[in-house]
mmCIF file of C-alpha atoms in Angstrom:
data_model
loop_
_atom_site.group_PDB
_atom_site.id
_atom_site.type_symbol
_atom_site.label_atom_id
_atom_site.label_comp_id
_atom_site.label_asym_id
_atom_site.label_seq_id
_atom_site.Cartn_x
_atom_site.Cartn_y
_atom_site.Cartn_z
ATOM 1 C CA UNK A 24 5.958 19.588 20.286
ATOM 2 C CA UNK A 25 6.754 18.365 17.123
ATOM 3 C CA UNK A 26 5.584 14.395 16.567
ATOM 4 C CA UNK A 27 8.299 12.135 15.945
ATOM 5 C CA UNK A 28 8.570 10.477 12.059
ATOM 6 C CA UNK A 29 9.350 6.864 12.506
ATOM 7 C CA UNK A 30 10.295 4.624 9.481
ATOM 8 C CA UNK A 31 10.466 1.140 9.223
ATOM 9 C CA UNK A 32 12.322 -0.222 6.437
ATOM 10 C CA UNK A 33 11.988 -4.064 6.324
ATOM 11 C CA UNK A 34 11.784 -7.310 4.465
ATOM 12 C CA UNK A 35 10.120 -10.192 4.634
ATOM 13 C CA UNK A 36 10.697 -13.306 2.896
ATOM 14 C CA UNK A 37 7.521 -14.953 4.292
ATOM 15 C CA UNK A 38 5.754 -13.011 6.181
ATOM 16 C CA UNK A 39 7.180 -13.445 9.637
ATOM 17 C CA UNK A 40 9.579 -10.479 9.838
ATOM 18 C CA UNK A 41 5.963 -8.710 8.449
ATOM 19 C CA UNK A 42 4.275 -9.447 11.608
ATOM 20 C CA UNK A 43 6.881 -7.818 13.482
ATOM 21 C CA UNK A 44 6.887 -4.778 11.739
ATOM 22 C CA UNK A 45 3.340 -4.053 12.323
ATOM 23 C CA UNK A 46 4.295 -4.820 16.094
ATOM 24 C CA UNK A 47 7.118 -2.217 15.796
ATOM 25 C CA UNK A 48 4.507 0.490 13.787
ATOM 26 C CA UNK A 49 2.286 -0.652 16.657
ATOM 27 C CA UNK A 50 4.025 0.404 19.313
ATOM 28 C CA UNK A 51 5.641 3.581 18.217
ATOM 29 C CA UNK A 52 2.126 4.557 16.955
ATOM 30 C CA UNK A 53 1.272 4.312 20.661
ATOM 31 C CA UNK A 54 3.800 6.437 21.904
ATOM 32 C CA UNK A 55 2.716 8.895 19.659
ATOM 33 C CA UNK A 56 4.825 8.944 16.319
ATOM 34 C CA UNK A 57 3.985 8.911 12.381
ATOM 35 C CA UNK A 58 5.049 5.569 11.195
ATOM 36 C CA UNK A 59 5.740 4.327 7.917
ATOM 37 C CA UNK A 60 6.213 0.786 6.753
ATOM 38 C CA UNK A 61 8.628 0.104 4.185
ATOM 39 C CA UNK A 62 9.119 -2.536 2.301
ATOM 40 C CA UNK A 63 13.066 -2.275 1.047
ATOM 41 C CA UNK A 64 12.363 -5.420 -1.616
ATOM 42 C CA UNK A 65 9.887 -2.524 -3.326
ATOM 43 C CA UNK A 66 10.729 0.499 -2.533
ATOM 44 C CA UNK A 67 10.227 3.818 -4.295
ATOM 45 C CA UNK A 68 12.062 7.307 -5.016
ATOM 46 C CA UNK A 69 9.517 8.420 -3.009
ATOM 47 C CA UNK A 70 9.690 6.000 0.419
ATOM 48 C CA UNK A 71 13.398 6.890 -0.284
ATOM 49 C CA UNK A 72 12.407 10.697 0.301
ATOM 50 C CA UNK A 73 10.361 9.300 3.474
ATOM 51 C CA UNK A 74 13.270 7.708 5.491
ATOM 52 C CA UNK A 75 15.632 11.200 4.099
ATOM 53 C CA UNK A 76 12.656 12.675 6.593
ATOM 54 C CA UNK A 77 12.325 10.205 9.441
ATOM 55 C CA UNK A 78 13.615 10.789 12.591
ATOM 56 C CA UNK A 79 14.588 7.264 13.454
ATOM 57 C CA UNK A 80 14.540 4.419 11.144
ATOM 58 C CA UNK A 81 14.159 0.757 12.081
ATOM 59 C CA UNK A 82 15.685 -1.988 10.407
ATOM 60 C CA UNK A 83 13.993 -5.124 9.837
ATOM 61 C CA UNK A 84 15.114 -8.508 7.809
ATOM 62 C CA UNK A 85 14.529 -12.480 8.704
ATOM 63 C CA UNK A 86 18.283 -14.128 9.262
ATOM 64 C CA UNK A 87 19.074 -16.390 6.295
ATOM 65 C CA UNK A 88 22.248 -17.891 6.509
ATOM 66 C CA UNK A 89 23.262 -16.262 9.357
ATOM 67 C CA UNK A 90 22.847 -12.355 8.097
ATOM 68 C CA UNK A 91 19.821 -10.173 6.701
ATOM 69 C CA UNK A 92 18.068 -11.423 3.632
ATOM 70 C CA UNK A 93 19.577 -10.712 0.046
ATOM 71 C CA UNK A 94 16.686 -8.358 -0.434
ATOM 72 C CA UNK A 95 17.733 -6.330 2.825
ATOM 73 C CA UNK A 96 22.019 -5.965 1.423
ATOM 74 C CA UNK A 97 20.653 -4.460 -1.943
ATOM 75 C CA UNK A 98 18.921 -1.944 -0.063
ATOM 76 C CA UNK A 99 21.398 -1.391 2.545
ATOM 77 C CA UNK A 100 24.134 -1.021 -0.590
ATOM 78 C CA UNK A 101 21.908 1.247 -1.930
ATOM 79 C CA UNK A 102 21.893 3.311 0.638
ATOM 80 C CA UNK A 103 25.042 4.232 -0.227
ATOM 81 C CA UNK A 104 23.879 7.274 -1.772
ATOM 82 C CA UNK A 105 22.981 8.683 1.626
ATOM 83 C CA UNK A 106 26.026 7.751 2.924
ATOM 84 C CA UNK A 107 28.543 9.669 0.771
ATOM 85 C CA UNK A 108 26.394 13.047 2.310
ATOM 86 C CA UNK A 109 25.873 11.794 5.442
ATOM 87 C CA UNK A 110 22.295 12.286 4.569
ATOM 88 C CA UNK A 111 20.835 9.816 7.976
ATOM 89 C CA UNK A 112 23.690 11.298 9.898
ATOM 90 C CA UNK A 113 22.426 12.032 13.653
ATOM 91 C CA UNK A 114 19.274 9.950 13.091
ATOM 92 C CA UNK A 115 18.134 7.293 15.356
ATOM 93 C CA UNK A 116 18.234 3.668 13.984
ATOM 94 C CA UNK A 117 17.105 0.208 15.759
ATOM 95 C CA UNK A 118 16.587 -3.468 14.365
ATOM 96 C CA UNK A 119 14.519 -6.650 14.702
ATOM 97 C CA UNK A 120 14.464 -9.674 12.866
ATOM 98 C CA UNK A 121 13.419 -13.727 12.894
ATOM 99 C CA UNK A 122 14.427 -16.854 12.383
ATOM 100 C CA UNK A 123 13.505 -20.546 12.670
ATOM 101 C CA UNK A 124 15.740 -21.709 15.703
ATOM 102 C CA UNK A 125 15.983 -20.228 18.997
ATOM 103 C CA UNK A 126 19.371 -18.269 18.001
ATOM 104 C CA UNK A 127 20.356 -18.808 14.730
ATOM 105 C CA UNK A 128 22.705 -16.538 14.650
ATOM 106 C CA UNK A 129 20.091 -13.453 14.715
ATOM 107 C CA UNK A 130 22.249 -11.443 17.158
ATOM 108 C CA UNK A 131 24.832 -11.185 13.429
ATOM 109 C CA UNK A 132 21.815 -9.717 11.567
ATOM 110 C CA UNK A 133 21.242 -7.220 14.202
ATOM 111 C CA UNK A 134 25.065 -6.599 14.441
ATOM 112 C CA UNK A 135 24.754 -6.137 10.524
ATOM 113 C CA UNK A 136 22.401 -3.432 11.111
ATOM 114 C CA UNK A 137 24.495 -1.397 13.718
ATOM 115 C CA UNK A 138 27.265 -0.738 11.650
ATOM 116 C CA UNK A 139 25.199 0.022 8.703
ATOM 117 C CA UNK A 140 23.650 2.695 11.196
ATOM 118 C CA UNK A 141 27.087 3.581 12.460
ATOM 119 C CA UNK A 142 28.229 3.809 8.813
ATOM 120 C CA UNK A 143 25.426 6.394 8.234
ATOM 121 C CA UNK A 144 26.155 8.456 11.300
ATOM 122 C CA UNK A 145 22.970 7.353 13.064
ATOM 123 C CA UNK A 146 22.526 6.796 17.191
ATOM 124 C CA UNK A 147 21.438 3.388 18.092
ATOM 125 C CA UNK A 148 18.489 2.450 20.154
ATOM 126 C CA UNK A 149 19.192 -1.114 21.935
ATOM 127 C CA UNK A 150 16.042 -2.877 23.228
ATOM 128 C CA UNK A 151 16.330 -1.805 26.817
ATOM 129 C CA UNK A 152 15.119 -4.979 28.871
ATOM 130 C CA UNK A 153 16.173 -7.392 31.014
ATOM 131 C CA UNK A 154 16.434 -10.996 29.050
ATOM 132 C CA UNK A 155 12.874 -13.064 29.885
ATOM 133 C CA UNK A 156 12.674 -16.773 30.189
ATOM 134 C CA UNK A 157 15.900 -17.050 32.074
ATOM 135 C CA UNK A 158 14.774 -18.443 35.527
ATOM 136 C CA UNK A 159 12.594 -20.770 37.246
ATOM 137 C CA UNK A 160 10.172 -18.265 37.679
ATOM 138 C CA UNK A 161 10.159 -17.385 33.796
ATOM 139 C CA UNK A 162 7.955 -18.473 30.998
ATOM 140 C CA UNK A 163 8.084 -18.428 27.477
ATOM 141 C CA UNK A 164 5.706 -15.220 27.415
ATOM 142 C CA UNK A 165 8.068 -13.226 28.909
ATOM 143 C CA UNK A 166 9.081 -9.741 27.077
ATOM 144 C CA UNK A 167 12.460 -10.678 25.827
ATOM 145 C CA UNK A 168 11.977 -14.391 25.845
ATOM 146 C CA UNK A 169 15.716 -14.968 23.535
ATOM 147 C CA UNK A 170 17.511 -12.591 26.229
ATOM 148 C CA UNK A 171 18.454 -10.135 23.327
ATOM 149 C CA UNK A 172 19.652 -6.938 24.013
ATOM 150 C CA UNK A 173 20.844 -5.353 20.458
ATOM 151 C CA UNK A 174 17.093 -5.539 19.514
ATOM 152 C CA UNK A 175 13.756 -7.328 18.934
ATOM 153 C CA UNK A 176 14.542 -10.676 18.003
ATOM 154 C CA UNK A 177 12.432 -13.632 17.233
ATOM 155 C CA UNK A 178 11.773 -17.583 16.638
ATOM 156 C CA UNK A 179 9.617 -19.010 14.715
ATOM 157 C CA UNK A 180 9.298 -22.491 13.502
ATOM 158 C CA UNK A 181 10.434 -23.041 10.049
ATOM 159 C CA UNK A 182 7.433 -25.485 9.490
ATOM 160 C CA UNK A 183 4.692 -22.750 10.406
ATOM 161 C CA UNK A 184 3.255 -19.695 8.622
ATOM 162 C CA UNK A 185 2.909 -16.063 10.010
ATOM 163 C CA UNK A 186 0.033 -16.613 12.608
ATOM 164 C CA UNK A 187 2.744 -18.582 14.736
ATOM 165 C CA UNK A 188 5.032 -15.408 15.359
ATOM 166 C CA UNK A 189 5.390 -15.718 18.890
ATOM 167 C CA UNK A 190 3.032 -13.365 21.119
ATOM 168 C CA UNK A 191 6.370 -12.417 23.159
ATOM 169 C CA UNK A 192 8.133 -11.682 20.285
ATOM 170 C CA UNK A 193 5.349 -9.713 19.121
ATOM 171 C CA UNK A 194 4.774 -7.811 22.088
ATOM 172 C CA UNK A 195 8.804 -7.454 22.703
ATOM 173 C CA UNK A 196 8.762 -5.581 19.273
ATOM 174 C CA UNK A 197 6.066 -3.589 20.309
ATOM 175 C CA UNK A 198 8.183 -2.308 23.044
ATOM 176 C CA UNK A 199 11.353 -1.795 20.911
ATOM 177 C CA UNK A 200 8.590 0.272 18.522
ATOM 178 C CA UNK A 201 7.500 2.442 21.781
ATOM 179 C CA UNK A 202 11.169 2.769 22.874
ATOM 180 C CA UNK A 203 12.608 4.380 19.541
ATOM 181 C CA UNK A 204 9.419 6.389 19.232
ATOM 182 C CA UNK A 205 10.101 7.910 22.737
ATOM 183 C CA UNK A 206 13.829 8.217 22.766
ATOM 184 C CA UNK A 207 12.746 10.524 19.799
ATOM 185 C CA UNK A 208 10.945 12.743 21.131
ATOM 186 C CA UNK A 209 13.639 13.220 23.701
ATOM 187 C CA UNK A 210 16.109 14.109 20.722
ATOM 188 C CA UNK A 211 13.672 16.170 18.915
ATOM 189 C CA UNK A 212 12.928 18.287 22.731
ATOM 190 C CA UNK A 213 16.685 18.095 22.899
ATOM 191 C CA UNK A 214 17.225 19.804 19.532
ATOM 192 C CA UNK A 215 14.861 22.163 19.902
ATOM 193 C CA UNK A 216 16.114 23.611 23.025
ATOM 194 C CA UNK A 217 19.293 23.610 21.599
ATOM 195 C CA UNK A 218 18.264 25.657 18.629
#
C-alpha cells in the first residue's frame, strides 16, 4: 500500500491559520500520510515540485476582508502554471481558515478555494460532520462548533494571539486532516486496482 502524500499549502498572517495547519498535518499524520507544510507567502521551486507530487493538497488562509489573504491570491495566481497542464488535475484538495468573528464571511474563503480546486481539476473533500453547538445539549467544544460543512473553519478573537485558537477548532481541523488523509488512500487503492 502505497502511503498517501499530503500537502498543506497555507498562510498565516499571525499565526492563527498556523495553528491550524499543524492540526491539519496532525491529523493526517495520524491516519497515516506524509505531510508537508507549506508556507505559500515563501515558497520555493522546490515545495512547488512537492505539491506537483502530493496526492491531496489542503488549502489554508485567515479571511481578510471577506476572502483569503493577499499572500494566499499570489500563490493561487501563480498556480496558474499548473493549470494550463492540468498538472493537480484528479488530485484531492480541502480548505480551512480563521477569522476574528464567529462568521465573517469564512464560508467565501473556503468557497474561494473550491473553485480554485475545481479550476485545477482536483476532487474536493468537504469536512464530513454534523454542525456542533447547535442545540441545548451542545457546547462550545463541540467538533464543528461554526456548523461548517465546506471545511475547517475557525474564530478567534481579534484581540488575542495564537494560544487562543479554539481547542474545537483545533481538534475539528484535526479531523478534516484525518479525513483527506483517508479519502486518499481510498483513491490511491482505487487507482491501483484500476491499473
Amino acid at each position: 500500500m502505497t502511503t498517501p502524500v499530503v500537502s498543506i499549502a497555507y498562510h498565516s498572517g499571525y499565526g492563527h491559520t498556523a495553528v491550524l495547519a499543524e492540526a491539519v498535518r496532525t491529523g493526517a499524520v495520524e491516519a497515516g500520510a506524509e505531510v508537508h507544510l507549506i508556507d505559500v507567502g515563501e515558497i520555493t521551486d522546490e515545495q512547488w515540485a512537492t505539491l506537483d507530487g502530493s496526492d491531496a493538497i489542503v488549502f489554508g488562509s485567515p479571511t481578510y476582508m471577506g476572502t483569503a489573504s493577499g499572500a494566499f491570491h499570489v500563490f493561487a495566481e501563480a498556480s496558474s502554471k499548473r493549470w494550463f497542464g492540468q498538472d493537480w488535475k484528479d488530485k484531492l484538495a480541502a480548505g480551512f481558515t480563521n477569522s476574528g468573528s464567529k462568521s465573517g464571511d469564512k464560508l467565501h474563503t473556503l468557497q474561494f478555494f473550491q473553485i480554485l480546486a475545481a479550476q485545477h481539476g482536483m476532487n474536493w473533500v468537504n469536512l464530513g460532520l454534523h454542525p456542533g453547538w447547535n442545540n441545548s445539549a451542545g457546547s462550545e467544544h463541540d467538533l464543528n462548533r461554526l456548523g461548517v460543512f465546506a471545511g475547517a473553519a475557525a474564530q478567534t478573537n481579534v484581540d488575542e494571539g495564537p494560544e487562543a485558537v479554539h481547542k474545537a477548532d483545533v481538534a475539528t481541523a484535526e479531523h478534516l486532516g484525518r479525513r483527506v488523509a483517508e479519502t486518499a488512500k481510498v483513491f490511491l487503492q482505487g487507482r491501483a486496482a484500476a491499473a
